Coordinates of C-alpha atoms in Angstrom, one line a residue:
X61 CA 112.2 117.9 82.8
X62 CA 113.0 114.2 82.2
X63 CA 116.3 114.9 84.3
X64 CA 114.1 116.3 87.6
X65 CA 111.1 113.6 87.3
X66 CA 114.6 110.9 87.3
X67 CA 116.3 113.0 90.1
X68 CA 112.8 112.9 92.4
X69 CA 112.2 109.0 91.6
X70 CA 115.5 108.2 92.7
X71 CA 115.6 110.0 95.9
X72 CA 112.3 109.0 97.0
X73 CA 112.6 105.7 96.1
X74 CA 114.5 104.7 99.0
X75 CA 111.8 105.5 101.0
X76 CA 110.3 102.4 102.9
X77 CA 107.3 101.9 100.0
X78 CA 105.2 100.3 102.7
X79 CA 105.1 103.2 104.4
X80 CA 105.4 105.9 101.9
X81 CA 102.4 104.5 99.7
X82 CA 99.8 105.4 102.4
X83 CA 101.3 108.6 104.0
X84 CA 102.4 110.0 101.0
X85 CA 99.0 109.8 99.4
X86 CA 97.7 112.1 102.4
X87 CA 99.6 114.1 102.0
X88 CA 99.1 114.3 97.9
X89 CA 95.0 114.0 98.4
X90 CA 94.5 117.2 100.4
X91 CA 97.7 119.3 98.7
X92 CA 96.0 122.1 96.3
X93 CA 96.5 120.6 92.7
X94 CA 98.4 123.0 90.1
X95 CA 98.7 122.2 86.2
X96 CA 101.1 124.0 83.9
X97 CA 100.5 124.6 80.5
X98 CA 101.7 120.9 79.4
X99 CA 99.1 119.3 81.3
X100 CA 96.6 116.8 79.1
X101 CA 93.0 117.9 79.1
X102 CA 91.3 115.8 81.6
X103 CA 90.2 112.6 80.3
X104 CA 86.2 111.0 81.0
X105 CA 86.6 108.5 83.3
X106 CA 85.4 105.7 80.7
X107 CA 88.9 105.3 79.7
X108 CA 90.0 103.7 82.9
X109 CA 86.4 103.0 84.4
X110 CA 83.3 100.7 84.0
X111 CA 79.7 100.9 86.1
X112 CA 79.6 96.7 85.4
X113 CA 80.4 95.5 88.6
X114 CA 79.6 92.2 88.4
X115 CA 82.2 90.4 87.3
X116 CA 80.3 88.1 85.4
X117 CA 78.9 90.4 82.8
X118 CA 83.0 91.2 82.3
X119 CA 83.5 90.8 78.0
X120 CA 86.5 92.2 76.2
X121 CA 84.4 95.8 76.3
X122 CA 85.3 96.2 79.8
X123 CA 89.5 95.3 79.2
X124 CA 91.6 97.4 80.9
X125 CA 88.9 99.0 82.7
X126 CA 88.6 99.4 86.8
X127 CA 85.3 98.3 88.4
X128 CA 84.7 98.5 92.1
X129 CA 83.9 96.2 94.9
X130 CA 81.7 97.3 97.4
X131 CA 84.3 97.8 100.6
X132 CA 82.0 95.4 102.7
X133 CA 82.0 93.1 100.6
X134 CA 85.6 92.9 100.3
X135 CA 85.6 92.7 103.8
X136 CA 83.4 89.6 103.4
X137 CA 85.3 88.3 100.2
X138 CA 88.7 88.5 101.1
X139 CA 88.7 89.0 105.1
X140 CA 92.6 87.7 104.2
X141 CA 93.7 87.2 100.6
X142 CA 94.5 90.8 99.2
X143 CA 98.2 92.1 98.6
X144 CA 99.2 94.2 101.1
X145 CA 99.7 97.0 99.2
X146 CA 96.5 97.0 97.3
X147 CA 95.3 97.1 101.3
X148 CA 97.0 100.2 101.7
X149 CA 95.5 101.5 98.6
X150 CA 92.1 100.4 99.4
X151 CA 92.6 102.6 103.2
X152 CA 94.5 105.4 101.5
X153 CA 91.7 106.2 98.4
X154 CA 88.6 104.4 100.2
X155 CA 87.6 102.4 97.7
X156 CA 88.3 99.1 96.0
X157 CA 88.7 99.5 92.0
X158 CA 90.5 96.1 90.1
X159 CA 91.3 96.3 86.9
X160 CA 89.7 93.8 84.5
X161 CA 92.3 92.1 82.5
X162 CA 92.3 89.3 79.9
X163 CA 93.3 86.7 81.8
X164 CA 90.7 87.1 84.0
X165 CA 88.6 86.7 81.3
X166 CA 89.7 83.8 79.8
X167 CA 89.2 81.8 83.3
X168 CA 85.8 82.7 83.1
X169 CA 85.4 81.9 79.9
X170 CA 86.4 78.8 80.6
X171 CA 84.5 78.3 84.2
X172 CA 81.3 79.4 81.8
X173 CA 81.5 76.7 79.5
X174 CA 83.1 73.8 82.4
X175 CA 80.9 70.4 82.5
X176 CA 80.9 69.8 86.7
X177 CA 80.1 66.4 86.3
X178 CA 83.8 66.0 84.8
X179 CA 86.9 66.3 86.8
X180 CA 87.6 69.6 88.3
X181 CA 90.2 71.4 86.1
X182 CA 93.2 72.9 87.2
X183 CA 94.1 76.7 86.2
X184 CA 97.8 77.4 87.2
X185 CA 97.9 81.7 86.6
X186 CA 101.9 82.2 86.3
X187 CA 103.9 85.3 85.4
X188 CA 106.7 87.4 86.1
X189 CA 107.3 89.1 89.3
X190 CA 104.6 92.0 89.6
X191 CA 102.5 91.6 86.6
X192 CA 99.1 91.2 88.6
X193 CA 98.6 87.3 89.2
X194 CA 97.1 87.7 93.1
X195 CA 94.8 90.5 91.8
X196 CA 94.2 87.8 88.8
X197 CA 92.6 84.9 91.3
X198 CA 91.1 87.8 93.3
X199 CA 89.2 88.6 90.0
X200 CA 87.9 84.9 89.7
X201 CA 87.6 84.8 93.1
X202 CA 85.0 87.9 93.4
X203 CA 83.7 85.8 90.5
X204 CA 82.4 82.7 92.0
X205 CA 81.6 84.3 94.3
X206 CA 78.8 86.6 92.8
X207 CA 78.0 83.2 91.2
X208 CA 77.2 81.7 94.6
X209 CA 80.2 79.2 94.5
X210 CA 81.7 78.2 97.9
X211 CA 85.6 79.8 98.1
X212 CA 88.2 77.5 99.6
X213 CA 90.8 80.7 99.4
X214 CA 94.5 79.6 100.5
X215 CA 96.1 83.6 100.0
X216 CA 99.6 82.5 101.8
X217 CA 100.7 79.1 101.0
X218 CA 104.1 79.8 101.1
X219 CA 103.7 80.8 105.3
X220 CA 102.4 77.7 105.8
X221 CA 106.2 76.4 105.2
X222 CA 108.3 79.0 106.6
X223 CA 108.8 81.0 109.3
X224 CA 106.3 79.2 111.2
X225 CA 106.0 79.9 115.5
X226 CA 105.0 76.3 116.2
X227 CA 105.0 73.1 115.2
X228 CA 103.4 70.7 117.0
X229 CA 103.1 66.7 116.7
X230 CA 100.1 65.4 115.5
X231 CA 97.7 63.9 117.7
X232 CA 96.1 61.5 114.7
X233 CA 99.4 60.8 112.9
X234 CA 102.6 60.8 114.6
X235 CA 104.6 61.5 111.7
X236 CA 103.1 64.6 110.7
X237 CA 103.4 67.9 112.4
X238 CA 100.4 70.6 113.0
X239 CA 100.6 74.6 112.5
X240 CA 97.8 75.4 115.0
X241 CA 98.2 79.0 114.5
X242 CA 98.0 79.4 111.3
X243 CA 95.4 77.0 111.0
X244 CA 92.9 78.8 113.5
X245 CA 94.0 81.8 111.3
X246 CA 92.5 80.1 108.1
X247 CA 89.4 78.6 110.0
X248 CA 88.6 81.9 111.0
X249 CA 89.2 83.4 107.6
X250 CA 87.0 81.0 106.3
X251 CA 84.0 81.3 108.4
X252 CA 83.6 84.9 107.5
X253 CA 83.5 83.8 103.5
X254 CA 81.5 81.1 104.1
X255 CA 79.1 81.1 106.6
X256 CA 76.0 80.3 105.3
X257 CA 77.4 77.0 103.4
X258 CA 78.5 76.0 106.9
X259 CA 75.2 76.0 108.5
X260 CA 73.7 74.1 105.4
X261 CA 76.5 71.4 104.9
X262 CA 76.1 68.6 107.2
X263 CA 79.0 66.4 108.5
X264 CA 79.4 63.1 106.5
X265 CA 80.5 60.5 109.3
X266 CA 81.3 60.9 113.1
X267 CA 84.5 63.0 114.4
X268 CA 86.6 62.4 117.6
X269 CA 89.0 65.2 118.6
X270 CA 89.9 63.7 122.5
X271 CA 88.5 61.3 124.7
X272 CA 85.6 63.9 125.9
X273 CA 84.3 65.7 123.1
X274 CA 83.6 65.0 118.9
X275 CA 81.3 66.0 116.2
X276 CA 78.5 63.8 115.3
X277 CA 77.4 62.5 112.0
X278 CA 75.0 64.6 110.6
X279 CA 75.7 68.3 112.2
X280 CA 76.8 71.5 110.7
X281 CA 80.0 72.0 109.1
X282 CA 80.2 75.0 110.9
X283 CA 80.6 72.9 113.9
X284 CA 83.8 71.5 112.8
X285 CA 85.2 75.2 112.4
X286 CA 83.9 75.9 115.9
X287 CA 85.9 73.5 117.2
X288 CA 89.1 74.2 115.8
X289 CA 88.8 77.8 116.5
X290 CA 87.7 76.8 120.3
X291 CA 90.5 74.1 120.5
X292 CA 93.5 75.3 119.0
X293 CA 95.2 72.1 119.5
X294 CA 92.7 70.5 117.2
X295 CA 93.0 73.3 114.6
X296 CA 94.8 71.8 111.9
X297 CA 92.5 68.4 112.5
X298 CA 90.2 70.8 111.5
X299 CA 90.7 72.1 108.6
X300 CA 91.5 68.8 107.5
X301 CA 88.1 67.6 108.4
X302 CA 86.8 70.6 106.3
X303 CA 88.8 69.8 103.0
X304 CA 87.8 66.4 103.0
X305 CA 83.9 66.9 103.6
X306 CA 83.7 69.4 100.9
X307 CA 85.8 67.2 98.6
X308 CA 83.5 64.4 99.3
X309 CA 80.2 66.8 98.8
X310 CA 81.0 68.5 95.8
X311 CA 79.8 66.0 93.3
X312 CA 76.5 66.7 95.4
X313 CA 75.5 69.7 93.2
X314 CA 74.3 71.2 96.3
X315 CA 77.4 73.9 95.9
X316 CA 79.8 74.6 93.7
X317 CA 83.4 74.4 94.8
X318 CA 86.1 76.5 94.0
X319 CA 89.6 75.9 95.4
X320 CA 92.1 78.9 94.7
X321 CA 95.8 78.4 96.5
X322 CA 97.7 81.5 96.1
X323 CA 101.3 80.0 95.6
X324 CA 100.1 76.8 95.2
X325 CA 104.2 75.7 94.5
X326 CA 104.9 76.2 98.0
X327 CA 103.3 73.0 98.4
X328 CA 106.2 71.0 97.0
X329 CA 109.9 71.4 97.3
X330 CA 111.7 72.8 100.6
X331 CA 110.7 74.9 103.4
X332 CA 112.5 76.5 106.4
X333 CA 111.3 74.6 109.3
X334 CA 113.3 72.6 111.5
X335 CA 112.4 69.3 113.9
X336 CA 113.5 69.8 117.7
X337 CA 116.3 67.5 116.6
X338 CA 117.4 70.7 114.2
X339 CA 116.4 68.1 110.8
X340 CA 114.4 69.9 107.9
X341 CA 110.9 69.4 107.8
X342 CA 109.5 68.4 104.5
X343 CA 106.1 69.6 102.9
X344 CA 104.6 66.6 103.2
X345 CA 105.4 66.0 107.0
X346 CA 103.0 68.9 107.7
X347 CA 99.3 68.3 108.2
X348 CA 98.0 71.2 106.8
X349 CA 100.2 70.6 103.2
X350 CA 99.2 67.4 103.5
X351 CA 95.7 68.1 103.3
X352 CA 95.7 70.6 101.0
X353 CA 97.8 68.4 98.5
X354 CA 95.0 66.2 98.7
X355 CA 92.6 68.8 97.3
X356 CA 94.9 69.5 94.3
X357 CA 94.3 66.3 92.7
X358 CA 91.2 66.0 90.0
X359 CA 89.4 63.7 92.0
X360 CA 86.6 65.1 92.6
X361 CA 83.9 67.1 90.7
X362 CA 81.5 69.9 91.3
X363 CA 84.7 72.8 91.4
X364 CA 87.5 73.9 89.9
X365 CA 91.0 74.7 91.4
X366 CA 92.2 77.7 90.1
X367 CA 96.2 78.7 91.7
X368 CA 98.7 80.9 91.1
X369 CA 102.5 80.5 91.3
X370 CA 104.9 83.1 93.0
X371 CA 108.0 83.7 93.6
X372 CA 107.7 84.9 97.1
X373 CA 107.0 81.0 98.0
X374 CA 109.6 79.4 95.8
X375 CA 112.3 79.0 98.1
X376 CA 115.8 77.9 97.1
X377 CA 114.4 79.0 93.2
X378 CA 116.2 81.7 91.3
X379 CA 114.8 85.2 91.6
X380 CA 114.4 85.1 87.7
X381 CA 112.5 82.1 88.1
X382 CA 108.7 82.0 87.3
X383 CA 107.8 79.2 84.4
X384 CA 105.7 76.8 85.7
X385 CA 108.0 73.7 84.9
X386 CA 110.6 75.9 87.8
X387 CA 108.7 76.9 90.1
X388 CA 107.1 73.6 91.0
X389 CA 109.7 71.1 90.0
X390 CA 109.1 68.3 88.8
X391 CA 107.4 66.9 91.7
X392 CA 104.8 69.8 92.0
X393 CA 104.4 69.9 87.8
X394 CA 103.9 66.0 87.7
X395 CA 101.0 66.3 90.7
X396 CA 99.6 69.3 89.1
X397 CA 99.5 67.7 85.5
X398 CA 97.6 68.1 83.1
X399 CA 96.7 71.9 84.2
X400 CA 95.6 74.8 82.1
X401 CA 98.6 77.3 82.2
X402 CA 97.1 81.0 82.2
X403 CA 100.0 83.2 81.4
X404 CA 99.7 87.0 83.2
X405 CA 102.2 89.8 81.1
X406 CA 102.4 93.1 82.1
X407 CA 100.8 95.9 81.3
X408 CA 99.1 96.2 77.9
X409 CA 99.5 99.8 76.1
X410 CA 95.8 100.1 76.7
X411 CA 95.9 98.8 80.5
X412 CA 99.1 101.2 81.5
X413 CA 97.2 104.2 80.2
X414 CA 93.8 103.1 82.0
X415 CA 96.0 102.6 85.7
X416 CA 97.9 106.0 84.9
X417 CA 94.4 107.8 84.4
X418 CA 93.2 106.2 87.5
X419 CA 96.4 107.8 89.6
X420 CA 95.6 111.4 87.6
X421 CA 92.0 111.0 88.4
X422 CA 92.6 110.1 92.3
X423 CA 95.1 112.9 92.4
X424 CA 97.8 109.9 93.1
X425 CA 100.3 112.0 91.1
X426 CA 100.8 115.3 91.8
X427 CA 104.8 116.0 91.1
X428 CA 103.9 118.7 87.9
X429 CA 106.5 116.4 85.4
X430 CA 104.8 113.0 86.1
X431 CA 101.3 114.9 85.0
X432 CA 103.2 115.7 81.5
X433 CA 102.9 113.6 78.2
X434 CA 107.0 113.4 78.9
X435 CA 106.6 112.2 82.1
X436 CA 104.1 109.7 81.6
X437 CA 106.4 108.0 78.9
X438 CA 109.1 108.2 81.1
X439 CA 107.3 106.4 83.9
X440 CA 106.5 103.9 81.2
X441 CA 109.7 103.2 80.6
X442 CA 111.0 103.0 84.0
X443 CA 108.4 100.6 85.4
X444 CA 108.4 98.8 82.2
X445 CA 105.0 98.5 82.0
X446 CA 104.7 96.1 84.8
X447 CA 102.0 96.7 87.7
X448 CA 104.3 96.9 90.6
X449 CA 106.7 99.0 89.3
X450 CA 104.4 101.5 88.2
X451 CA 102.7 101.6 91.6
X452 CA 106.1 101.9 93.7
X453 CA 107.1 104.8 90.8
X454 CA 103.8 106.6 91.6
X455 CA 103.6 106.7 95.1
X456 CA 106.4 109.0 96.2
X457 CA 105.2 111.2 92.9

């Protein structure tokens, strides 16, 4: 048995996983479902599922547990910031479910008991490739949220200095280079997450983006976004308007802020770009890292910055790579120190059992081996109890 479940990972695990993880499950979800004798009993769905969706009413009762998230609010929540291939999941079972997991926990534990009157503390979630640290900020994201806190959600950092269309010189400093794509991208992101602070946050001082049109003192945030989704050219003038009248506003007490960067070191180190004369570009030469940087200091108060660090934005790092001190260097760690580190491991015996009782449940595996006692150990061992690897090894199962 062990030999055939091995035999059928292998082969199908050359599959494209992008695209076998939502056809596949189609294909699995209306196939007629056969047990042999070796099958477990089914199990209630308490083991892997809790009716508390709010996330702040989330204790150590509800560890390892999946709650769910309303898809339109996902929709408004994260128009942008979900792994792809929890997308896919989302599309192929129709329905959001994230695990709650103690590191999760322990930020709010800590967001619970924050004084905002003190300088906003930084959270840096790290971990090994594929042990849940995205799904982690997406937990505290869904979080403040609930809790009516403003979300100033970077999901990408690391596109923001690689692979970029076009770069463009600024037209307020010379020196620095704009991204107006993926700045109109964020703007637009943003406005869906954050509408009704926009209308209610007026505009601190008086902005001039060309000779014919600006934003007075006094007007809607929401007018700044406008502006830059209107004028592409003045996109990433933008968002740097944006950062820096939120930043200035927090300590209001009229919102709470929370700033979550998803690969927050890609803000430091090397990126891909090149000048027209063919010279690297450097972090700080672009004006969106530039003004993003700015918001990763403890300056301010009213928030809290809460980022992860990946390995998909460390470039030039080792694939091993994923301690905080070598992910960001020493230029990222000394800019981000002092910072609470919030370690992510994989899978708990407890968690691995709750996700494998979700695929049973969902009918996500329906080879007759991986449905065995034998074959769940065996996809214990192979995916090692980390989150990705379990999904990849269930999909084509």
């Amino acid at each position: 048995m062990l030999r055939s479940l091995k035999g059928l990972l292998c082969h199908r695990l050359k599959l494209d996983h992008g695209c076998a993880l939502h056809t596949a499950a189609k294909d699995c979800l209306s196939a007629a479902v056969t047990q042999d004798a070796q099958t477990p009993a089914p199990t209630p769905r308490a083991i892997f599922y809790t009716s508390e969706n709010n996330p702040a009413n989330h204790g150590e009762q509800h560890e390892g547990r999946h709650y769910s998230i309303p898809l339109e609010e996902v929709r408004a929540v994260f128009p942008h910031g979900l792994p792809y291939r929890f997308q896919q999941q989302i599309k192929t079972f129709n329905e959001a479910f994230l695990m709650v997991r103690k590191p999760a926990l322990e930020l709010f534990s800590y967001l619970k008991s924050s004084n905002f009157a003190h300088p906003a503390v930084r959270y840096v979630i790290y971990g090994e490739r594929g042990t849940g640290k995205t799904m982690t900020l997406c937990h505290v994201i869904h979080y403040c949220t609930r809790q009516g806190w403003l979300v100033l959600h970077i999901p990408d950092a690391h596109l923001w200095v690689k692979n970029c269309r076009e770069l463009l010189q600024s037209s307020y400093k010379k020196e620095r280079l704009d991204q107006p794509l993926q700045a109109s991208s964020w703007l637009k992101n943003f406005k869906t997450s954050n509408e009704r602070f926009l209308k209610e946050i007026k505009t601190q001082r008086r902005y001039v983006w060309d000779k014919r049109e600006s934003t007075e003192q006094g007007r809607p945030l929401g007018e700044v976004v406008e502006q830059g989704l209107a004028r592409v050219r003045s996109a990433s003038d933008a968002v740097g308007v944006v950062l820096k009248e939120l930043k200035q506003q927090s300590h209001l007490g009229s919102f709470r802020l929370l700033v979550a960067v998803d690969g927050v070191n890609a803000l430091w180190g090397r990126t891909t770009l090149k000048k027209e004369d063919k010279s690297p570009v450097s972090p700080e030469e672009l004006t969106l890292v530039y003004n993003l940087r700015k918001m990763m200091m403890n300056d301010w108060t009213g928030g809290a910055i809460v980022t992860t660090l990946s390995q998909t934005g460390s470039l030039f790092k080792p694939s091993s790579a994923y301690l905080p001190q070598e992910l960001l260097g020493k230029e990222g760690f000394d800019a981000l120190d002092p910072f609470v580190p919030i370690p992510v491991p994989n899978y708990s015996h407890r968690e691995f059992e709750s996700c494998y009782r979700y695929y049973l449940d969902r009918k996500w595996l329906q080879h007759e081996n991986a449905r065995t006692e034998d074959g769940k150990e065996e996809l214990r061992f192979l995916s090692g109890s980390n989150p990705r690897q379990l999904e990849r090894l269930a999909g084509p199962l």
